[in-house]
Amino acid sequence: MWFETNTESTRICAPTYSLVHGAPIDPASPAGPLTFAVPAAEVMLAAAGLRDGGSVALPDHGSLNDRFLTPHPPGYAALDGIRAVTSFEPVGLDGAATTTALSGYSGGAVASSWAVEEHPTYAPELNIRGATFGAPESDVEASLKSANTALLGGLIPITITSIGKDSPEFQAEISQHLTPSGSRIIATARNHCAAQNVLSNVWFDYRNHLNTSIVVDTSSLRLTQ
């Protein structure tokens, strides 16, 4: 089973780190003090796969740049990871013929869905038989509006900084419209785990951190006044 965990904002929140070294609260961590990583909570779901006799992999599908909401590359990373794990002899699997299923929630659903999308052309030799997604992000604009001023409003700074990683044009454009407080929040979001971002920005209202009224055109990642 290939389990795509919900991604975070920093390396310290990624599965390979948080599952081994992560702590729910770490006052000394630059990503905290609340460093509860979503991947750690998902261990229970991964354990269910092990209980049923399967092999479970939890990759850092966001790559070294900790991508989130990125189209295409997370799918490539997932498929390359499946290739690597199924061909790793000590695991004792059947190579590309290994029956594989994917699962993911939120950011993990983004990676899993792109893996399914790219599977026929990028890695057709893999025996992927099914996939499950939870809360896949399909409409960023609608999600931003829904989260704004809500309890989970802290997800908005994460989304903005994540899109900025993928689109220098978007980053340059949004930077022109951010107030000093908005710029500080976005910069901080890049270095904090999701839980800390949400806690620090409860009921976040992006309109209070813009110097002009804008509309987000997510089809082209452009901003219009």
mmCIF file with all atom_site columns, C-alpha atoms in Angstrom:
data_model
loop_
_atom_site.group_PDB
_atom_site.id
_atom_site.type_symbol
_atom_site.label_atom_id
_atom_site.label_alt_id
_atom_site.label_comp_id
_atom_site.label_asym_id
_atom_site.label_entity_id
_atom_site.label_seq_id
_atom_site.pdbx_PDB_ins_code
_atom_site.Cartn_x
_atom_site.Cartn_y
_atom_site.Cartn_z
_atom_site.occupancy
_atom_site.B_iso_or_equiv
_atom_site.pdbx_formal_charge
_atom_site.auth_seq_id
_atom_site.auth_comp_id
_atom_site.auth_asym_id
_atom_site.auth_atom_id
_atom_site.pdbx_PDB_model_num
ATOM 1   C CA . MET A 1 1   ? 0.000   0.000  0.000   1.00 0.00 ? 1   MET A CA 1
ATOM 2   C CA . TRP A 1 2   ? 1.310   3.422  -0.951  1.00 0.00 ? 2   TRP A CA 1
ATOM 3   C CA . PHE A 1 3   ? 0.087   5.893  1.652   1.00 0.00 ? 3   PHE A CA 1
ATOM 4   C CA . GLU A 1 4   ? 0.409   9.584  0.762   1.00 0.00 ? 4   GLU A CA 1
ATOM 5   C CA . THR A 1 5   ? 0.324   11.485 4.029   1.00 0.00 ? 5   THR A CA 1
ATOM 6   C CA . ASN A 1 6   ? -1.031  14.986 4.371   1.00 0.00 ? 6   ASN A CA 1
ATOM 7   C CA . THR A 1 7   ? 1.837   17.336 3.572   1.00 0.00 ? 7   THR A CA 1
ATOM 8   C CA . GLU A 1 8   ? 3.066   20.196 5.710   1.00 0.00 ? 8   GLU A CA 1
ATOM 9   C CA . SER A 1 9   ? 5.080   23.361 5.215   1.00 0.00 ? 9   SER A CA 1
ATOM 10  C CA . THR A 1 10  ? 8.578   22.457 6.372   1.00 0.00 ? 10  THR A CA 1
ATOM 11  C CA . ARG A 1 11  ? 11.007  19.562 6.324   1.00 0.00 ? 11  ARG A CA 1
ATOM 12  C CA . ILE A 1 12  ? 10.595  19.005 10.070  1.00 0.00 ? 12  ILE A CA 1
ATOM 13  C CA . CYS A 1 13  ? 6.916   18.255 9.411   1.00 0.00 ? 13  CYS A CA 1
ATOM 14  C CA . ALA A 1 14  ? 7.569   15.744 6.617   1.00 0.00 ? 14  ALA A CA 1
ATOM 15  C CA . PRO A 1 15  ? 6.912   12.026 7.232   1.00 0.00 ? 15  PRO A CA 1
ATOM 16  C CA . THR A 1 16  ? 10.536  10.865 7.246   1.00 0.00 ? 16  THR A CA 1
ATOM 17  C CA . TYR A 1 17  ? 11.374  13.335 10.009  1.00 0.00 ? 17  TYR A CA 1
ATOM 18  C CA . SER A 1 18  ? 8.200   13.554 12.052  1.00 0.00 ? 18  SER A CA 1
ATOM 19  C CA . LEU A 1 19  ? 7.640   9.801  12.286  1.00 0.00 ? 19  LEU A CA 1
ATOM 20  C CA . VAL A 1 20  ? 11.118  9.283  13.742  1.00 0.00 ? 20  VAL A CA 1
ATOM 21  C CA . HIS A 1 21  ? 11.940  12.489 15.595  1.00 0.00 ? 21  HIS A CA 1
ATOM 22  C CA . GLY A 1 22  ? 8.701   14.448 15.778  1.00 0.00 ? 22  GLY A CA 1
ATOM 23  C CA . ALA A 1 23  ? 7.207   15.677 19.049  1.00 0.00 ? 23  ALA A CA 1
ATOM 24  C CA . PRO A 1 24  ? 3.762   17.267 19.490  1.00 0.00 ? 24  PRO A CA 1
ATOM 25  C CA . ILE A 1 25  ? 5.223   20.285 21.293  1.00 0.00 ? 25  ILE A CA 1
ATOM 26  C CA . ASP A 1 26  ? 8.774   21.547 20.905  1.00 0.00 ? 26  ASP A CA 1
ATOM 27  C CA . PRO A 1 27  ? 9.418   25.096 22.202  1.00 0.00 ? 27  PRO A CA 1
ATOM 28  C CA . ALA A 1 28  ? 12.937  25.008 20.751  1.00 0.00 ? 28  ALA A CA 1
ATOM 29  C CA . SER A 1 29  ? 11.812  24.154 17.236  1.00 0.00 ? 29  SER A CA 1
ATOM 30  C CA . PRO A 1 30  ? 11.677  26.963 14.647  1.00 0.00 ? 30  PRO A CA 1
ATOM 31  C CA . ALA A 1 31  ? 8.642   25.178 13.183  1.00 0.00 ? 31  ALA A CA 1
ATOM 32  C CA . GLY A 1 32  ? 6.759   25.269 16.496  1.00 0.00 ? 32  GLY A CA 1
ATOM 33  C CA . PRO A 1 33  ? 6.188   25.406 19.335  1.00 0.00 ? 33  PRO A CA 1
ATOM 34  C CA . LEU A 1 34  ? 3.236   23.302 18.173  1.00 0.00 ? 34  LEU A CA 1
ATOM 35  C CA . THR A 1 35  ? 4.956   20.707 15.993  1.00 0.00 ? 35  THR A CA 1
ATOM 36  C CA . PHE A 1 36  ? 2.213   18.095 15.918  1.00 0.00 ? 36  PHE A CA 1
ATOM 37  C CA . ALA A 1 37  ? 2.603   16.702 12.426  1.00 0.00 ? 37  ALA A CA 1
ATOM 38  C CA . VAL A 1 38  ? -0.382  15.306 10.579  1.00 0.00 ? 38  VAL A CA 1
ATOM 39  C CA . PRO A 1 39  ? 1.681   12.367 9.230   1.00 0.00 ? 39  PRO A CA 1
ATOM 40  C CA . ALA A 1 40  ? 2.224   11.168 12.803  1.00 0.00 ? 40  ALA A CA 1
ATOM 41  C CA . ALA A 1 41  ? -1.541  11.010 13.345  1.00 0.00 ? 41  ALA A CA 1
ATOM 42  C CA . GLU A 1 42  ? -1.901  8.966  10.183  1.00 0.00 ? 42  GLU A CA 1
ATOM 43  C CA . VAL A 1 43  ? 0.303   6.186  11.527  1.00 0.00 ? 43  VAL A CA 1
ATOM 44  C CA . MET A 1 44  ? -2.876  4.502  12.762  1.00 0.00 ? 44  MET A CA 1
ATOM 45  C CA . LEU A 1 45  ? -4.193  4.297  9.204   1.00 0.00 ? 45  LEU A CA 1
ATOM 46  C CA . ALA A 1 46  ? -0.884  2.948  7.943   1.00 0.00 ? 46  ALA A CA 1
ATOM 47  C CA . ALA A 1 47  ? -0.877  0.399  10.774  1.00 0.00 ? 47  ALA A CA 1
ATOM 48  C CA . ALA A 1 48  ? -4.209  -0.908 9.519   1.00 0.00 ? 48  ALA A CA 1
ATOM 49  C CA . GLY A 1 49  ? -2.531  -1.790 6.232   1.00 0.00 ? 49  GLY A CA 1
ATOM 50  C CA . LEU A 1 50  ? 0.230   -3.647 8.059   1.00 0.00 ? 50  LEU A CA 1
ATOM 51  C CA . ARG A 1 51  ? -2.343  -5.485 10.153  1.00 0.00 ? 51  ARG A CA 1
ATOM 52  C CA . ASP A 1 52  ? -3.914  -6.776 6.966   1.00 0.00 ? 52  ASP A CA 1
ATOM 53  C CA . GLY A 1 53  ? -0.591  -8.206 5.831   1.00 0.00 ? 53  GLY A CA 1
ATOM 54  C CA . GLY A 1 54  ? 0.475   -5.512 3.394   1.00 0.00 ? 54  GLY A CA 1
ATOM 55  C CA . SER A 1 55  ? 3.590   -3.391 3.059   1.00 0.00 ? 55  SER A CA 1
ATOM 56  C CA . VAL A 1 56  ? 3.064   0.324  3.640   1.00 0.00 ? 56  VAL A CA 1
ATOM 57  C CA . ALA A 1 57  ? 5.222   3.189  2.385   1.00 0.00 ? 57  ALA A CA 1
ATOM 58  C CA . LEU A 1 58  ? 4.867   6.791  3.578   1.00 0.00 ? 58  LEU A CA 1
ATOM 59  C CA . PRO A 1 59  ? 6.943   8.991  1.263   1.00 0.00 ? 59  PRO A CA 1
ATOM 60  C CA . ASP A 1 60  ? 7.947   12.643 1.327   1.00 0.00 ? 60  ASP A CA 1
ATOM 61  C CA . HIS A 1 61  ? 6.012   13.293 -1.855  1.00 0.00 ? 61  HIS A CA 1
ATOM 62  C CA . GLY A 1 62  ? 6.566   17.044 -1.506  1.00 0.00 ? 62  GLY A CA 1
ATOM 63  C CA . SER A 1 63  ? 10.240  16.560 -2.424  1.00 0.00 ? 63  SER A CA 1
ATOM 64  C CA . LEU A 1 64  ? 13.118  18.549 -0.923  1.00 0.00 ? 64  LEU A CA 1
ATOM 65  C CA . ASN A 1 65  ? 11.216  21.780 -1.553  1.00 0.00 ? 65  ASN A CA 1
ATOM 66  C CA . ASP A 1 66  ? 8.230   20.652 0.546   1.00 0.00 ? 66  ASP A CA 1
ATOM 67  C CA . ARG A 1 67  ? 5.722   21.201 -2.227  1.00 0.00 ? 67  ARG A CA 1
ATOM 68  C CA . PHE A 1 68  ? 2.032   21.400 -1.449  1.00 0.00 ? 68  PHE A CA 1
ATOM 69  C CA . LEU A 1 69  ? -0.827  21.695 -3.972  1.00 0.00 ? 69  LEU A CA 1
ATOM 70  C CA . THR A 1 70  ? 1.670   21.288 -6.813  1.00 0.00 ? 70  THR A CA 1
ATOM 71  C CA . PRO A 1 71  ? 0.212   19.683 -9.959  1.00 0.00 ? 71  PRO A CA 1
ATOM 72  C CA . HIS A 1 72  ? 1.986   16.764 -11.674 1.00 0.00 ? 72  HIS A CA 1
ATOM 73  C CA . PRO A 1 73  ? 5.351   16.427 -9.779  1.00 0.00 ? 73  PRO A CA 1
ATOM 74  C CA . PRO A 1 74  ? 3.854   14.833 -6.614  1.00 0.00 ? 74  PRO A CA 1
ATOM 75  C CA . GLY A 1 75  ? 2.350   12.189 -8.883  1.00 0.00 ? 75  GLY A CA 1
ATOM 76  C CA . TYR A 1 76  ? 5.708   11.542 -10.517 1.00 0.00 ? 76  TYR A CA 1
ATOM 77  C CA . ALA A 1 77  ? 7.336   11.341 -7.075  1.00 0.00 ? 77  ALA A CA 1
ATOM 78  C CA . ALA A 1 78  ? 4.740   8.834  -5.891  1.00 0.00 ? 78  ALA A CA 1
ATOM 79  C CA . LEU A 1 79  ? 5.139   6.643  -8.960  1.00 0.00 ? 79  LEU A CA 1
ATOM 80  C CA . ASP A 1 80  ? 8.937   6.753  -8.781  1.00 0.00 ? 80  ASP A CA 1
ATOM 81  C CA . GLY A 1 81  ? 8.685   5.845  -5.108  1.00 0.00 ? 81  GLY A CA 1
ATOM 82  C CA . ILE A 1 82  ? 6.500   2.839  -5.889  1.00 0.00 ? 82  ILE A CA 1
ATOM 83  C CA . ARG A 1 83  ? 9.065   1.728  -8.443  1.00 0.00 ? 83  ARG A CA 1
ATOM 84  C CA . ALA A 1 84  ? 11.823  2.021  -5.852  1.00 0.00 ? 84  ALA A CA 1
ATOM 85  C CA . VAL A 1 85  ? 10.004  0.232  -3.031  1.00 0.00 ? 85  VAL A CA 1
ATOM 86  C CA . THR A 1 86  ? 8.658   -2.636 -5.120  1.00 0.00 ? 86  THR A CA 1
ATOM 87  C CA . SER A 1 87  ? 12.109  -3.306 -6.586  1.00 0.00 ? 87  SER A CA 1
ATOM 88  C CA . PHE A 1 88  ? 13.931  -3.134 -3.228  1.00 0.00 ? 88  PHE A CA 1
ATOM 89  C CA . GLU A 1 89  ? 14.921  -6.766 -2.688  1.00 0.00 ? 89  GLU A CA 1
ATOM 90  C CA . PRO A 1 90  ? 14.983  -6.794 1.158   1.00 0.00 ? 90  PRO A CA 1
ATOM 91  C CA . VAL A 1 91  ? 11.252  -6.024 1.176   1.00 0.00 ? 91  VAL A CA 1
ATOM 92  C CA . GLY A 1 92  ? 10.568  -9.183 -0.809  1.00 0.00 ? 92  GLY A CA 1
ATOM 93  C CA . LEU A 1 93  ? 7.924   -7.825 -3.164  1.00 0.00 ? 93  LEU A CA 1
ATOM 94  C CA . ASP A 1 94  ? 7.231   -8.840 -6.771  1.00 0.00 ? 94  ASP A CA 1
ATOM 95  C CA . GLY A 1 95  ? 8.707   -5.800 -8.467  1.00 0.00 ? 95  GLY A CA 1
ATOM 96  C CA . ALA A 1 96  ? 6.463   -3.862 -10.809 1.00 0.00 ? 96  ALA A CA 1
ATOM 97  C CA . ALA A 1 97  ? 3.914   -6.701 -10.677 1.00 0.00 ? 97  ALA A CA 1
ATOM 98  C CA . THR A 1 98  ? 3.235   -5.999 -6.987  1.00 0.00 ? 98  THR A CA 1
ATOM 99  C CA . THR A 1 99  ? -0.424  -5.193 -6.440  1.00 0.00 ? 99  THR A CA 1
ATOM 100 C CA . THR A 1 100 ? -0.483  -1.603 -5.233  1.00 0.00 ? 100 THR A CA 1
ATOM 101 C CA . ALA A 1 101 ? -3.165  0.690  -3.846  1.00 0.00 ? 101 ALA A CA 1
ATOM 102 C CA . LEU A 1 102 ? -2.830  4.375  -3.064  1.00 0.00 ? 102 LEU A CA 1
ATOM 103 C CA . SER A 1 103 ? -4.425  6.409  -0.325  1.00 0.00 ? 103 SER A CA 1
ATOM 104 C CA . GLY A 1 104 ? -4.148  10.032 0.695   1.00 0.00 ? 104 GLY A CA 1
ATOM 105 C CA . TYR A 1 105 ? -5.853  12.852 2.549   1.00 0.00 ? 105 TYR A CA 1
ATOM 106 C CA . SER A 1 106 ? -5.720  16.564 1.696   1.00 0.00 ? 106 SER A CA 1
ATOM 107 C CA . GLY A 1 107 ? -2.177  17.176 0.423   1.00 0.00 ? 107 GLY A CA 1
ATOM 108 C CA . GLY A 1 108 ? -1.741  13.419 0.236   1.00 0.00 ? 108 GLY A CA 1
ATOM 109 C CA . ALA A 1 109 ? -4.874  13.214 -1.881  1.00 0.00 ? 109 ALA A CA 1
ATOM 110 C CA . VAL A 1 110 ? -3.326  15.722 -4.287  1.00 0.00 ? 110 VAL A CA 1
ATOM 111 C CA . ALA A 1 111 ? -0.283  13.465 -4.690  1.00 0.00 ? 111 ALA A CA 1
ATOM 112 C CA . SER A 1 112 ? -2.323  10.265 -4.970  1.00 0.00 ? 112 SER A CA 1
ATOM 113 C CA . SER A 1 113 ? -4.738  11.718 -7.502  1.00 0.00 ? 113 SER A CA 1
ATOM 114 C CA . TRP A 1 114 ? -1.906  12.956 -9.699  1.00 0.00 ? 114 TRP A CA 1
ATOM 115 C CA . ALA A 1 115 ? -0.226  9.553  -9.416  1.00 0.00 ? 115 ALA A CA 1
ATOM 116 C CA . VAL A 1 116 ? -3.399  7.936  -10.748 1.00 0.00 ? 116 VAL A CA 1
ATOM 117 C CA . GLU A 1 117 ? -3.634  10.564 -13.488 1.00 0.00 ? 117 GLU A CA 1
ATOM 118 C CA . GLU A 1 118 ? -0.035  10.078 -14.632 1.00 0.00 ? 118 GLU A CA 1
ATOM 119 C CA . HIS A 1 119 ? 0.104   6.303  -14.144 1.00 0.00 ? 119 HIS A CA 1
ATOM 120 C CA . PRO A 1 120 ? -0.978  5.232  -17.670 1.00 0.00 ? 120 PRO A CA 1
ATOM 121 C CA . THR A 1 121 ? 1.705   7.285  -19.421 1.00 0.00 ? 121 THR A CA 1
ATOM 122 C CA . TYR A 1 122 ? 4.470   7.776  -16.842 1.00 0.00 ? 122 TYR A CA 1
ATOM 123 C CA . ALA A 1 123 ? 4.589   4.362  -15.166 1.00 0.00 ? 123 ALA A CA 1
ATOM 124 C CA . PRO A 1 124 ? 2.294   1.964  -17.053 1.00 0.00 ? 124 PRO A CA 1
ATOM 125 C CA . GLU A 1 125 ? 4.276   -1.057 -15.853 1.00 0.00 ? 125 GLU A CA 1
ATOM 126 C CA . LEU A 1 126 ? 3.107   -0.597 -12.242 1.00 0.00 ? 126 LEU A CA 1
ATOM 127 C CA . ASN A 1 127 ? 0.207   -2.744 -11.061 1.00 0.00 ? 127 ASN A CA 1
ATOM 128 C CA . ILE A 1 128 ? -1.892  -0.045 -9.393  1.00 0.00 ? 128 ILE A CA 1
ATOM 129 C CA . ARG A 1 129 ? -5.324  -1.505 -8.701  1.00 0.00 ? 129 ARG A CA 1
ATOM 130 C CA . GLY A 1 130 ? -7.080  1.247  -6.788  1.00 0.00 ? 130 GLY A CA 1
ATOM 131 C CA . ALA A 1 131 ? -6.886  4.497  -4.843  1.00 0.00 ? 131 ALA A CA 1
ATOM 132 C CA . THR A 1 132 ? -8.808  6.341  -2.153  1.00 0.00 ? 132 THR A CA 1
ATOM 133 C CA . PHE A 1 133 ? -8.785  10.105 -1.628  1.00 0.00 ? 133 PHE A CA 1
ATOM 134 C CA . GLY A 1 134 ? -9.960  12.213 1.272   1.00 0.00 ? 134 GLY A CA 1
ATOM 135 C CA . ALA A 1 135 ? -10.563 15.953 0.857   1.00 0.00 ? 135 ALA A CA 1
ATOM 136 C CA . PRO A 1 136 ? -8.646  16.345 -2.408  1.00 0.00 ? 136 PRO A CA 1
ATOM 137 C CA . GLU A 1 137 ? -8.155  19.994 -3.338  1.00 0.00 ? 137 GLU A CA 1
ATOM 138 C CA . SER A 1 138 ? -10.044 20.547 -6.572  1.00 0.00 ? 138 SER A CA 1
ATOM 139 C CA . ASP A 1 139 ? -11.041 24.211 -6.314  1.00 0.00 ? 139 ASP A CA 1
ATOM 140 C CA . VAL A 1 140 ? -8.507  26.462 -4.589  1.00 0.00 ? 140 VAL A CA 1
ATOM 141 C CA . GLU A 1 141 ? -10.574 29.606 -5.077  1.00 0.00 ? 141 GLU A CA 1
ATOM 142 C CA . ALA A 1 142 ? -13.655 28.081 -3.437  1.00 0.00 ? 142 ALA A CA 1
ATOM 143 C CA . SER A 1 143 ? -11.552 26.684 -0.589  1.00 0.00 ? 143 SER A CA 1
ATOM 144 C CA . LEU A 1 144 ? -9.948  30.067 0.093   1.00 0.00 ? 144 LEU A CA 1
ATOM 145 C CA . LYS A 1 145 ? -13.355 31.714 0.307   1.00 0.00 ? 145 LYS A CA 1
ATOM 146 C CA . SER A 1 146 ? -14.708 28.944 2.525   1.00 0.00 ? 146 SER A CA 1
ATOM 147 C CA . ALA A 1 147 ? -11.769 29.047 4.955   1.00 0.00 ? 147 ALA A CA 1
ATOM 148 C CA . ASN A 1 148 ? -11.627 32.836 5.164   1.00 0.00 ? 148 ASN A CA 1
ATOM 149 C CA . THR A 1 149 ? -12.622 34.095 8.652   1.00 0.00 ? 149 THR A CA 1
ATOM 150 C CA . ALA A 1 150 ? -13.253 30.470 9.689   1.00 0.00 ? 150 ALA A CA 1
ATOM 151 C CA . LEU A 1 151 ? -11.663 28.386 12.433  1.00 0.00 ? 151 LEU A CA 1
ATOM 152 C CA . LEU A 1 152 ? -9.253  26.870 9.900   1.00 0.00 ? 152 LEU A CA 1
ATOM 153 C CA . GLY A 1 153 ? -8.419  30.210 8.313   1.00 0.00 ? 153 GLY A CA 1
ATOM 154 C CA . GLY A 1 154 ? -4.755  29.515 9.050   1.00 0.00 ? 154 GLY A CA 1
ATOM 155 C CA . LEU A 1 155 ? -4.730  27.205 6.044   1.00 0.00 ? 155 LEU A CA 1
ATOM 156 C CA . ILE A 1 156 ? -4.868  30.281 3.797   1.00 0.00 ? 156 ILE A CA 1
ATOM 157 C CA . PRO A 1 157 ? -1.274  31.459 4.455   1.00 0.00 ? 157 PRO A CA 1
ATOM 158 C CA . ILE A 1 158 ? -0.085  27.893 3.808   1.00 0.00 ? 158 ILE A CA 1
ATOM 159 C CA . THR A 1 159 ? -1.942  27.837 0.501   1.00 0.00 ? 159 THR A CA 1
ATOM 160 C CA . ILE A 1 160 ? -0.585  31.201 -0.619  1.00 0.00 ? 160 ILE A CA 1
ATOM 161 C CA . THR A 1 161 ? 3.018   30.332 0.159   1.00 0.00 ? 161 THR A CA 1
ATOM 162 C CA . SER A 1 162 ? 2.603   26.913 -1.469  1.00 0.00 ? 162 SER A CA 1
ATOM 163 C CA . ILE A 1 163 ? 1.283   28.363 -4.718  1.00 0.00 ? 163 ILE A CA 1
ATOM 164 C CA . GLY A 1 164 ? 4.108   30.897 -4.596  1.00 0.00 ? 164 GLY A CA 1
ATOM 165 C CA . LYS A 1 165 ? 6.670   28.077 -4.559  1.00 0.00 ? 165 LYS A CA 1
ATOM 166 C CA . ASP A 1 166 ? 5.292   26.764 -7.839  1.00 0.00 ? 166 ASP A CA 1
ATOM 167 C CA . SER A 1 167 ? 4.649   30.083 -9.537  1.00 0.00 ? 167 SER A CA 1
ATOM 168 C CA . PRO A 1 168 ? 7.248   32.868 -9.231  1.00 0.00 ? 168 PRO A CA 1
ATOM 169 C CA . GLU A 1 169 ? 4.831   35.044 -11.197 1.00 0.00 ? 169 GLU A CA 1
ATOM 170 C CA . PHE A 1 170 ? 2.108   34.532 -8.595  1.00 0.00 ? 170 PHE A CA 1
ATOM 171 C CA . GLN A 1 171 ? 4.572   35.158 -5.766  1.00 0.00 ? 171 GLN A CA 1
ATOM 172 C CA . ALA A 1 172 ? 5.761   38.405 -7.330  1.00 0.00 ? 172 ALA A CA 1
ATOM 173 C CA . GLU A 1 173 ? 2.193   39.550 -7.928  1.00 0.00 ? 173 GLU A CA 1
ATOM 174 C CA . ILE A 1 174 ? 0.823   38.705 -4.478  1.00 0.00 ? 174 ILE A CA 1
ATOM 175 C CA . SER A 1 175 ? 3.838   40.336 -2.813  1.00 0.00 ? 175 SER A CA 1
ATOM 176 C CA . GLN A 1 176 ? 2.820   43.660 -4.346  1.00 0.00 ? 176 GLN A CA 1
ATOM 177 C CA . HIS A 1 177 ? -0.583  43.468 -2.687  1.00 0.00 ? 177 HIS A CA 1
ATOM 178 C CA . LEU A 1 178 ? 0.390   42.246 0.787   1.00 0.00 ? 178 LEU A CA 1
ATOM 179 C CA . THR A 1 179 ? 0.555   44.637 3.716   1.00 0.00 ? 179 THR A CA 1
ATOM 180 C CA . PRO A 1 180 ? 3.616   44.410 6.007   1.00 0.00 ? 180 PRO A CA 1
ATOM 181 C CA . SER A 1 181 ? 1.613   42.216 8.389   1.00 0.00 ? 181 SER A CA 1
ATOM 182 C CA . GLY A 1 182 ? 0.539   39.987 5.508   1.00 0.00 ? 182 GLY A CA 1
ATOM 183 C CA . SER A 1 183 ? 4.124   39.601 4.332   1.00 0.00 ? 183 SER A CA 1
ATOM 184 C CA . ARG A 1 184 ? 5.222   38.591 7.837   1.00 0.00 ? 184 ARG A CA 1
ATOM 185 C CA . ILE A 1 185 ? 2.459   35.993 8.150   1.00 0.00 ? 185 ILE A CA 1
ATOM 186 C CA . ILE A 1 186 ? 3.245   34.455 4.754   1.00 0.00 ? 186 ILE A CA 1
ATOM 187 C CA . ALA A 1 187 ? 6.974   34.351 5.528   1.00 0.00 ? 187 ALA A CA 1
ATOM 188 C CA . THR A 1 188 ? 6.299   32.675 8.880   1.00 0.00 ? 188 THR A CA 1
ATOM 189 C CA . ALA A 1 189 ? 3.962   30.133 7.294   1.00 0.00 ? 189 ALA A CA 1
ATOM 190 C CA . ARG A 1 190 ? 6.846   28.812 5.205   1.00 0.00 ? 190 ARG A CA 1
ATOM 191 C CA . ASN A 1 191 ? 8.665   27.661 8.328   1.00 0.00 ? 191 ASN A CA 1
ATOM 192 C CA . HIS A 1 192 ? 5.877   26.390 10.577  1.00 0.00 ? 192 HIS A CA 1
ATOM 193 C CA . CYS A 1 193 ? 4.010   23.109 10.691  1.00 0.00 ? 193 CYS A CA 1
ATOM 194 C CA . ALA A 1 194 ? 0.371   23.233 9.636   1.00 0.00 ? 194 ALA A CA 1
ATOM 195 C CA . ALA A 1 195 ? -0.933  22.874 13.193  1.00 0.00 ? 195 ALA A CA 1
ATOM 196 C CA . GLN A 1 196 ? 1.049   25.920 14.350  1.00 0.00 ? 196 GLN A CA 1
ATOM 197 C CA . ASN A 1 197 ? -0.059  27.925 11.319  1.00 0.00 ? 197 ASN A CA 1
ATOM 198 C CA . VAL A 1 198 ? -3.705  27.145 12.004  1.00 0.00 ? 198 VAL A CA 1
ATOM 199 C CA . LEU A 1 199 ? -3.391  27.960 15.705  1.00 0.00 ? 199 LEU A CA 1
ATOM 200 C CA . SER A 1 200 ? -1.558  31.231 15.033  1.00 0.00 ? 200 SER A CA 1
ATOM 201 C CA . ASN A 1 201 ? -4.074  32.377 12.432  1.00 0.00 ? 201 ASN A CA 1
ATOM 202 C CA . VAL A 1 202 ? -7.469  31.296 13.737  1.00 0.00 ? 202 VAL A CA 1
ATOM 203 C CA . TRP A 1 203 ? -10.263 33.143 11.884  1.00 0.00 ? 203 TRP A CA 1
ATOM 204 C CA . PHE A 1 204 ? -7.706  34.581 9.486   1.00 0.00 ? 204 PHE A CA 1
ATOM 205 C CA . ASP A 1 205 ? -9.183  37.168 7.110   1.00 0.00 ? 205 ASP A CA 1
ATOM 206 C CA . TYR A 1 206 ? -6.971  37.708 4.076   1.00 0.00 ? 206 TYR A CA 1
ATOM 207 C CA . ARG A 1 207 ? -8.769  40.968 3.284   1.00 0.00 ? 207 ARG A CA 1
ATOM 208 C CA . ASN A 1 208 ? -7.133  42.534 6.343   1.00 0.00 ? 208 ASN A CA 1
ATOM 209 C CA . HIS A 1 209 ? -3.679  41.821 4.956   1.00 0.00 ? 209 HIS A CA 1
ATOM 210 C CA . LEU A 1 210 ? -4.052  43.204 1.441   1.00 0.00 ? 210 LEU A CA 1
ATOM 211 C CA . ASN A 1 211 ? -3.488  46.779 0.359   1.00 0.00 ? 211 ASN A CA 1
ATOM 212 C CA . THR A 1 212 ? -6.090  46.484 -2.391  1.00 0.00 ? 212 THR A CA 1
ATOM 213 C CA . SER A 1 213 ? -9.127  44.386 -3.207  1.00 0.00 ? 213 SER A CA 1
ATOM 214 C CA . ILE A 1 214 ? -8.160  41.520 -5.510  1.00 0.00 ? 214 ILE A CA 1
ATOM 215 C CA . VAL A 1 215 ? -9.712  38.477 -7.138  1.00 0.00 ? 215 VAL A CA 1
ATOM 216 C CA . VAL A 1 216 ? -7.741  35.246 -7.408  1.00 0.00 ? 216 VAL A CA 1
ATOM 217 C CA . ASP A 1 217 ? -7.904  33.650 -10.855 1.00 0.00 ? 217 ASP A CA 1
ATOM 218 C CA . THR A 1 218 ? -6.758  30.128 -10.013 1.00 0.00 ? 218 THR A CA 1
ATOM 219 C CA . SER A 1 219 ? -7.038  28.951 -13.613 1.00 0.00 ? 219 SER A CA 1
ATOM 220 C CA . SER A 1 220 ? -3.983  31.015 -14.483 1.00 0.00 ? 220 SER A CA 1
ATOM 221 C CA . LEU A 1 221 ? -2.724  31.912 -10.983 1.00 0.00 ? 221 LEU A CA 1
ATOM 222 C CA . ARG A 1 222 ? -3.233  35.593 -11.714 1.00 0.00 ? 222 ARG A CA 1
ATOM 223 C CA . LEU A 1 223 ? -4.557  38.362 -9.508  1.00 0.00 ? 223 LEU A CA 1
ATOM 224 C CA . THR A 1 224 ? -6.903  41.035 -10.790 1.00 0.00 ? 224 THR A CA 1
ATOM 225 C CA . GLN A 1 225 ? -7.901  44.187 -8.981  1.00 0.00 ? 225 GLN A CA 1
#
